[in-house]
Coordinates of C-alpha atoms and ligand atoms in Angstrom, one line a residue:
X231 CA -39.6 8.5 -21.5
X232 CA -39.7 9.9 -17.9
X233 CA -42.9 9.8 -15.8
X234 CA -43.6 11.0 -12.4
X235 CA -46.0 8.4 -10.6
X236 CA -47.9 9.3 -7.4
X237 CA -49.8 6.2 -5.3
X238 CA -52.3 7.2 -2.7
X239 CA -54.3 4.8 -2.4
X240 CA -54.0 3.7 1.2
X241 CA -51.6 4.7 4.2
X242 CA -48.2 5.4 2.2
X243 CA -48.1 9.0 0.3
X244 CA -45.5 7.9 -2.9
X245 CA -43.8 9.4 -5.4
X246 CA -41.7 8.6 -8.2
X247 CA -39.8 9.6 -11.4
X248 CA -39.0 6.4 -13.3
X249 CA -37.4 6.5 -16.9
X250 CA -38.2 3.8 -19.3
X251 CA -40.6 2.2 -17.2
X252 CA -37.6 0.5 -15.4
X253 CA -34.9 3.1 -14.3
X254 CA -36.1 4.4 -11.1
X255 CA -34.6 7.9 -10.5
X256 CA -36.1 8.6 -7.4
X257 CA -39.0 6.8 -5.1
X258 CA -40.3 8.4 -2.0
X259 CA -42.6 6.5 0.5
X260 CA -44.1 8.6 3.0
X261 CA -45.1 5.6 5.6
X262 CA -48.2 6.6 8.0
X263 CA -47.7 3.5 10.6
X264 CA -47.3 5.5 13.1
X265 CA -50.5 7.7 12.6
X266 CA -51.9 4.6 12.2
X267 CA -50.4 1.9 14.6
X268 CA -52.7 3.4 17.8
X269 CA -55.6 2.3 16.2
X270 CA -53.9 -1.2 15.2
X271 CA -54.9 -1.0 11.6
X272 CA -55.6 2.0 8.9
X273 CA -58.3 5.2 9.7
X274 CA -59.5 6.1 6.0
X275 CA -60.2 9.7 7.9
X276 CA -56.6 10.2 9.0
X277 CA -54.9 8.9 5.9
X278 CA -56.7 11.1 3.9
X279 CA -55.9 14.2 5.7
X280 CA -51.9 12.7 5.8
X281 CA -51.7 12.3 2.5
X282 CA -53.1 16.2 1.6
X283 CA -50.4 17.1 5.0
X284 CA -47.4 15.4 2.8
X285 CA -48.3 14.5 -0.9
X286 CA -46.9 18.1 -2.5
X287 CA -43.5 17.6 -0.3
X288 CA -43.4 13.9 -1.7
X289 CA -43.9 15.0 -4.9
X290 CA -41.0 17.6 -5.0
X291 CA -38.4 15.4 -3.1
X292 CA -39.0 12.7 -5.7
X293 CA -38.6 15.4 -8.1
X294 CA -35.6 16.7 -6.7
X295 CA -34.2 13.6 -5.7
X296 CA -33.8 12.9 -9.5
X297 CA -32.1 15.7 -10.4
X298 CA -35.1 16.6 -12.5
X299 CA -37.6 19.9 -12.9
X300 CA -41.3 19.0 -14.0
X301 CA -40.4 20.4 -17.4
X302 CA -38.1 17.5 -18.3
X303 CA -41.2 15.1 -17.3
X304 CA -43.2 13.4 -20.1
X305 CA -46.2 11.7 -18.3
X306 CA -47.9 11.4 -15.0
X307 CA -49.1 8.2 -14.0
X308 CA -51.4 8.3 -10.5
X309 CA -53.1 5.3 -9.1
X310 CA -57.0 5.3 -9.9
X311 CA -58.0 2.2 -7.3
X312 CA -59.0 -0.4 -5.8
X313 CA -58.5 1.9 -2.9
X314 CA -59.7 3.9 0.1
X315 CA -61.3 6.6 -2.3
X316 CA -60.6 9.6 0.5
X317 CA -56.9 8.4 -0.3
X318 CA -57.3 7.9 -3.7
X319 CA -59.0 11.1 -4.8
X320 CA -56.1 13.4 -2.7
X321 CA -53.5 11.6 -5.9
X322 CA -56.2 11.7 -8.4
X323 CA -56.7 15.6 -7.5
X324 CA -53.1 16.3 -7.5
X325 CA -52.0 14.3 -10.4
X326 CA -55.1 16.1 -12.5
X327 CA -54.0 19.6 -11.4
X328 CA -50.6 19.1 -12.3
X329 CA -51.1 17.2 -15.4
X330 CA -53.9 20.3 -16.3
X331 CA -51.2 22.8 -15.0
X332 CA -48.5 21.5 -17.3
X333 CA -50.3 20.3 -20.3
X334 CA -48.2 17.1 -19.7
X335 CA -49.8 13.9 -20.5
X336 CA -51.7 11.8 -17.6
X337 CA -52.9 8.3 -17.1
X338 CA -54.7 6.2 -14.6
X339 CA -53.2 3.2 -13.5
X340 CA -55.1 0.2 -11.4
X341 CA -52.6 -0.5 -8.4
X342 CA -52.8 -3.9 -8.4
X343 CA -51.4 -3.7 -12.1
X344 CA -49.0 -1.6 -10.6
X345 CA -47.8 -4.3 -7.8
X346 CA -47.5 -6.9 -11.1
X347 CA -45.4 -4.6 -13.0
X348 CA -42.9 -3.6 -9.7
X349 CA -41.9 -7.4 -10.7
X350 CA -41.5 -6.8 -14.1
X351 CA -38.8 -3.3 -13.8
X352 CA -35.7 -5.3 -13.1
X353 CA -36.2 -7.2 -16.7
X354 CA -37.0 -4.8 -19.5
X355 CA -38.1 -8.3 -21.7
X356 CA -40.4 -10.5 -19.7
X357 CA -40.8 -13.8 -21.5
X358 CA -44.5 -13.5 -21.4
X359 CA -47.4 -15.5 -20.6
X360 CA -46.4 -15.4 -16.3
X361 CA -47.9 -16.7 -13.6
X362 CA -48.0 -13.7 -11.0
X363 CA -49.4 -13.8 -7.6
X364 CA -50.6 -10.9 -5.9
X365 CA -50.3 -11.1 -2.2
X366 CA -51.7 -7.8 -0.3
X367 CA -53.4 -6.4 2.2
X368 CA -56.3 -6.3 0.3
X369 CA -56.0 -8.7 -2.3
X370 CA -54.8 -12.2 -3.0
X371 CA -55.3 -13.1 -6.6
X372 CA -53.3 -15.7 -8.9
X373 CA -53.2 -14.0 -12.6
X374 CA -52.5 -15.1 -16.3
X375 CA -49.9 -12.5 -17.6
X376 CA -50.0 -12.6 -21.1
X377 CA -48.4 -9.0 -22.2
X378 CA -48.6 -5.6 -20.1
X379 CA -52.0 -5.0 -19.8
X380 CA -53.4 -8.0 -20.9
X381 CA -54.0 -9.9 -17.5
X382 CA -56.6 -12.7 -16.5
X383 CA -58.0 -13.3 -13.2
X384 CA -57.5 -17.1 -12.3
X385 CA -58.4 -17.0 -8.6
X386 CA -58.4 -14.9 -5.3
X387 CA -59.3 -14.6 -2.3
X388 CA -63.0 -15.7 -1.6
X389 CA -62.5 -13.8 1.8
X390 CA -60.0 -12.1 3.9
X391 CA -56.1 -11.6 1.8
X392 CA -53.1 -12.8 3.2
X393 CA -51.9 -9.8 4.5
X394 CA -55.1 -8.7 6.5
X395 CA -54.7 -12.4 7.9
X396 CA -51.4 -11.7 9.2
X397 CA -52.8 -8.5 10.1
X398 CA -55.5 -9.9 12.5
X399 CA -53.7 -12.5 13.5
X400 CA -50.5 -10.2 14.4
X401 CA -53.5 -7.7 16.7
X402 CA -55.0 -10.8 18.4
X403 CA -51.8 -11.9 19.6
X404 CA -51.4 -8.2 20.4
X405 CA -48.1 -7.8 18.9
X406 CA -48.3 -4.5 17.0
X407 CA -49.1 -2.8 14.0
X408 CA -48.5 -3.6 11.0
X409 CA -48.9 -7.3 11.6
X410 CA -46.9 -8.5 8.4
X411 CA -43.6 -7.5 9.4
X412 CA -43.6 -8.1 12.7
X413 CA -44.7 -11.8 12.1
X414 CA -42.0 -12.0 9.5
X415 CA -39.9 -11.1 12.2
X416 CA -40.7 -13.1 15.5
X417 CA -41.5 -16.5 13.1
X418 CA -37.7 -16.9 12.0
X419 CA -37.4 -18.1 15.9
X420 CA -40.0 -20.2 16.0
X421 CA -40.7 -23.6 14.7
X422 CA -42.9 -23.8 12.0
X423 CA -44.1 -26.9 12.7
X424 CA -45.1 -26.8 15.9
X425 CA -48.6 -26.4 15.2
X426 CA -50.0 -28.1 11.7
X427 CA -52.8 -24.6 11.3
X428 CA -55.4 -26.1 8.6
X429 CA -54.7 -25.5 5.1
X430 CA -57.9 -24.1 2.8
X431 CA -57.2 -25.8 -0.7
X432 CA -61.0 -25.7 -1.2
X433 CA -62.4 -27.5 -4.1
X434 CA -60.0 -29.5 -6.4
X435 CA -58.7 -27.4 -9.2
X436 CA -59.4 -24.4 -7.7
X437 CA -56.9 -21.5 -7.5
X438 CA -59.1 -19.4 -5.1
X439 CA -57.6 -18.9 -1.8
X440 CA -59.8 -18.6 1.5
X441 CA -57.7 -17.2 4.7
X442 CA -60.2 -16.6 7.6
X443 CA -60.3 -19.9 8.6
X444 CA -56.6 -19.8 10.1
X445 CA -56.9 -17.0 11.7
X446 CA -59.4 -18.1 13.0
X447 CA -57.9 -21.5 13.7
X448 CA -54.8 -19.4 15.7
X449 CA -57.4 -17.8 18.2
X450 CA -59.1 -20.9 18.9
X451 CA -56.0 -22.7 19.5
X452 CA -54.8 -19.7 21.9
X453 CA -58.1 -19.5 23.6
X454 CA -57.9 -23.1 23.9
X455 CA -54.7 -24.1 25.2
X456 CA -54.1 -20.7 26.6
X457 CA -56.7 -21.7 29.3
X458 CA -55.9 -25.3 29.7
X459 CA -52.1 -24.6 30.6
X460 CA -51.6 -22.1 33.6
X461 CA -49.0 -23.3 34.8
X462 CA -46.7 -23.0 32.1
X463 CA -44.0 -19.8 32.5
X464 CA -41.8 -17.9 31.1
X465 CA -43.4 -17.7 27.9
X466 CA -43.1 -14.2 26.0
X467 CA -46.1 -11.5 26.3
X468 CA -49.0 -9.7 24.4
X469 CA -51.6 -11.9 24.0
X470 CA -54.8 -10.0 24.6
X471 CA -57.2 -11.1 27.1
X472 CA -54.8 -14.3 27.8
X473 CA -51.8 -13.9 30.0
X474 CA -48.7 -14.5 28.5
X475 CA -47.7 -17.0 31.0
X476 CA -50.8 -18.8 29.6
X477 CA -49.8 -20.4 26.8
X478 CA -48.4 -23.9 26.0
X479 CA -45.7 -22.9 23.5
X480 CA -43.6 -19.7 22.6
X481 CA -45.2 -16.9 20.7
X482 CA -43.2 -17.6 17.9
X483 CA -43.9 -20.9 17.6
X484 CA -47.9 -20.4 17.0
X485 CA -46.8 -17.6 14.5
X486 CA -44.1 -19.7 12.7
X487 CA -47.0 -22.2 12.0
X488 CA -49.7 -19.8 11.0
X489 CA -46.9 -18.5 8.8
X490 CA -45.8 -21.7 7.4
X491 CA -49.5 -22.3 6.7
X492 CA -50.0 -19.1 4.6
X493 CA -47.4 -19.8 2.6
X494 CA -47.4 -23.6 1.8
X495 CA -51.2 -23.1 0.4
X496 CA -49.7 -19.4 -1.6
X497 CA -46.7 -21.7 -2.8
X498 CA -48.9 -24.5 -3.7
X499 CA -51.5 -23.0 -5.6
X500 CA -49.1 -20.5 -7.6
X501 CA -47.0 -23.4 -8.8
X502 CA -50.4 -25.6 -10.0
X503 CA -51.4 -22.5 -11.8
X504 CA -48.1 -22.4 -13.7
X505 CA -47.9 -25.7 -14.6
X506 CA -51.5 -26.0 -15.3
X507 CA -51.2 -22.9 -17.7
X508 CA -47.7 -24.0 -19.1
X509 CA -46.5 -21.0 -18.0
X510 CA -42.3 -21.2 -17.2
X511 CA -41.8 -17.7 -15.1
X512 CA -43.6 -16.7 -11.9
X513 CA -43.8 -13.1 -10.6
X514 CA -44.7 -12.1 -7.2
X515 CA -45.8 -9.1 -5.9
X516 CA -47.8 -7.1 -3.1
X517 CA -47.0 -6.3 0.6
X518 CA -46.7 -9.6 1.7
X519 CA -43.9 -10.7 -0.9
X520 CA -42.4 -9.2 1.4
X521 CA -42.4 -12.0 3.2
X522 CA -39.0 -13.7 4.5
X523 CA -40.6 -17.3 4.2
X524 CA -42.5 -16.4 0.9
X525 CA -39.9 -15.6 -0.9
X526 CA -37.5 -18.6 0.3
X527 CA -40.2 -21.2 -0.2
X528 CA -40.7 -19.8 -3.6
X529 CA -37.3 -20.0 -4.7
X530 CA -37.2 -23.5 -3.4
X531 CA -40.1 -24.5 -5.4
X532 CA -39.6 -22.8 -8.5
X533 CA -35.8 -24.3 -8.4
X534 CA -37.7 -28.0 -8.2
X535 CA -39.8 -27.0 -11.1
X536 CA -37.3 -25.2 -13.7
X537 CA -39.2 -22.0 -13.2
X538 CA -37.8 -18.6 -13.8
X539 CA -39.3 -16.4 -10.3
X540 CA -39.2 -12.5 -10.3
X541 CA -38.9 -11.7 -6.7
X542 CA -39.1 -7.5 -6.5
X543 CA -36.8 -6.3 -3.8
X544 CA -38.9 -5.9 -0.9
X545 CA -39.2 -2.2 -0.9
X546 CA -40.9 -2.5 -4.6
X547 CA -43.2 -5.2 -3.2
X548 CA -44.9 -2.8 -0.8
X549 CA -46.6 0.2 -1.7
X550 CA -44.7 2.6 -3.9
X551 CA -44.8 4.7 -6.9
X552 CA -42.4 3.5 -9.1
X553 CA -44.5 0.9 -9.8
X554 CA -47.2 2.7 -10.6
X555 CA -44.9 4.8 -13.2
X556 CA -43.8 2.0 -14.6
X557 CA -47.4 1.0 -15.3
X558 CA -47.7 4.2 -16.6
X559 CA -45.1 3.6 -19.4
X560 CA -46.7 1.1 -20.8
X561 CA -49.8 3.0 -20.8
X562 CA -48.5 5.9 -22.4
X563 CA -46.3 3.8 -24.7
X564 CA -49.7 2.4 -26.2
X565 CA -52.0 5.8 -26.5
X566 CA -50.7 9.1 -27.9
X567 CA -54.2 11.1 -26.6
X568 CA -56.0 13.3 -26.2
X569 CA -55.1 12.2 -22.3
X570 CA -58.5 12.6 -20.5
X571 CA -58.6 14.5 -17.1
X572 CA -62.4 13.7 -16.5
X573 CA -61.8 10.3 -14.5
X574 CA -62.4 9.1 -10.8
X575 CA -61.6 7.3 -8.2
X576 CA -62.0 3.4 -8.1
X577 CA -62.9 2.0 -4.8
X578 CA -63.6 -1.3 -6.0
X579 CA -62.0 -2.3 -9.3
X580 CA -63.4 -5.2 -11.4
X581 CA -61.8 -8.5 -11.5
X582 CA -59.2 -8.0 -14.1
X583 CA -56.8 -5.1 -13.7
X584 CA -57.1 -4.2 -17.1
X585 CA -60.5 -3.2 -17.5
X586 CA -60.4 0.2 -17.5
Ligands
KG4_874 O1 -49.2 -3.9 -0.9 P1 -49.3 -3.3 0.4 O2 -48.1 -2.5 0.9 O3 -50.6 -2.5 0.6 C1 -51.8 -3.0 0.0 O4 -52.0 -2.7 -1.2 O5 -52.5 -3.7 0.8 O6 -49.4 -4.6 1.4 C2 -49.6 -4.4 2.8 C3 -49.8 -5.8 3.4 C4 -50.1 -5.7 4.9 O7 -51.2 -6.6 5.2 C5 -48.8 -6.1 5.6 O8 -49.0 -6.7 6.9 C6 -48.3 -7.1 4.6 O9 -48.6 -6.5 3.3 N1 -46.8 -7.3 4.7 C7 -46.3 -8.4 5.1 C8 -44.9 -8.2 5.2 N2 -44.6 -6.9 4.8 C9 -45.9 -6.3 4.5 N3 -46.8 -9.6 5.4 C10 -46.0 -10.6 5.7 N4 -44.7 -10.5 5.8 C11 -44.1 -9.3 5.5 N5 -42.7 -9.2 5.6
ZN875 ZN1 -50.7 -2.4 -2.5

């Protein structure tokens, strides 16, 4: 089965034509950093009008790019939400249109279902229940995988996700935008223990994460010793509102250990909910699985533990549509219609991808 995914839910316009909910024929990511990167983070008002500017284009170079007309298409999968709904509703409208034009088969797809499933297209039998963790810019939630679609919340996030930590972290230091990969980046020279950044474990047992607290803890440390040590020099630039000069250790130092920090609590809590849930493979997905350190403590831990891991390559941990196609295999797999056209946007999903 061939279906044509489209993802618009934030600041990348996708496309994709997957086959078998694994084969990826063609993925096209239509990145809006640099629209974006002025502002240091995303303007729902100017992704909105990008994605209307490119998402027909996106569409037919995916298209093209497999070989394939629409004709030879059997279902179009578009992400519904959790989104920016100006975003969301440019896919939605397109995908209906299409799918109305056509009389080809179309289903909604939750994109945080979507990042789970990019783990899932490398292996068309996943030895379900899994353990996946999905790490974003908007979300950070630990589920129980028990089959496609059937997914339980175990914890998240009770404020700011990983990624928007890096994110804010990444402007405060004034190092660019986006924040993830440039702290990726500039950490791998610095020493990751240089600073021990608190670690939120929050109340025993729990799986929820909580990330505003480090970031916090990072600006407080560079206020802090950024004012006590003028006299150190030579130290690289961009903090804002604190010289450069001003601080007591490297730039990549501080973001090494607010790094390091991240991921020992993602690590730790990911591996407690397999064991706790007997679970023997882990999957992780989202943006910020992108992540150098991420990915290397994970495979270090899940070595330790006998764990299987399903790391997507990094361009299918970010946004994308071939995820969300793949989602949309299962989907279609499951229903044979009538395919309803009469659905909206989700800003703000429920907890569990699957309600729908
Ligand atoms: O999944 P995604 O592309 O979009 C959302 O659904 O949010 O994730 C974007 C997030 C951003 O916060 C970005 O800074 C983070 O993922 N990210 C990274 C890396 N690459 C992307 N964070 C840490 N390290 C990376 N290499
Ligand atoms: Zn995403």
């Amino acid at each position: 089965m061939i279906v044509l995914g489209i993802e618009s839910s934030c600041d990348e316009t996708a496309a994709a034509v997957v086959e078998d909910g694994h084969r990826i024929l063609s993925s096209v990511v239509s990145s809006q950093v640099t629209i974006h990167r002025p502002y240091g983070g995303v303007v729902p008002e100017l992704a909105s009008r990008q994605h209307v500017k490119v998402i027909i284009p996106v569409i037919s170079e995916a298209l093209q790019r497999a070989d394939l007309q629409m004709s030879s298409v059997d279902g179009i999968a578009v992400t519904q939400g959790p989104g920016l709904v100006g975003s969301l509703l440019v896919g939605i409208g397109v995908a209906k249109g299409l799918a109305y034009a056509t009389g080809k088969p179309l289903v909604a797809v939750n994109h945080l279902e979507g990042h789970i499933q990019a783990a899932f297209m490398q292996e068309s039998n996943p030895s379900f229940p899994v353990v996946a963790l999905v790490v974003s810019g908007g979300h950070t939630n630990i589920y129980l995988v028990e089959d496609y679609g059937n997914i339980d919340l175990l914890g998240r996030t009770r404020d700011d996700a990983a990624g928007e930590a890096f994110d804010k972290v990444a402007k405060f230091l004034n190092l660019g935008y986006p924040g993830g990969v440039i702290i990726d980046r500039l950490a791998r020279k610095g020493n990751p223990q240089a600073i021990s950044f608190p670690r939120a474990y929050l109340e025993k047992d729990s799986l929820d994460f909580s990330f505003s607290g480090i970031k916090t803890a990072v600006v407080n440390f560079v206020r802090k010793y950024g004012a006590a040590n003028q006299q150190n020099e030579g130290r690289p630039s961009g903090v804002s509102g604190i010289s450069a000069k001003e601080l007591p250790l490297p730039l990549a130092d501080i973001v090494a250990s607010f790094q390091e920090a991240v991921v020992e609590v993602l690590v730790e809590k990911t591996c407690t909910a397999a064991k706790r849930f007997k679970v023997g493979q882990l999957v992780v997905a989202g943006g910020v699985a992108a992540n150098s350190r991420l990915r290397q403590r994970l495979l270090e831990e899940a070595a330790g533990l006998g764990l299987a891991l399903n790391l997507p390559e990094p361009e299918l941990c970010t946004d994308n549509a071939a995820m969300i196609a793949a989602a949309g295999f299962h989907k279609l797999k499951q229903k044979s219609g009538p395919w309803d056209l009469n659905f909206d946007a989700i800003s703000r999903w429920p907890d569990k991808p699957a309600d729908s």
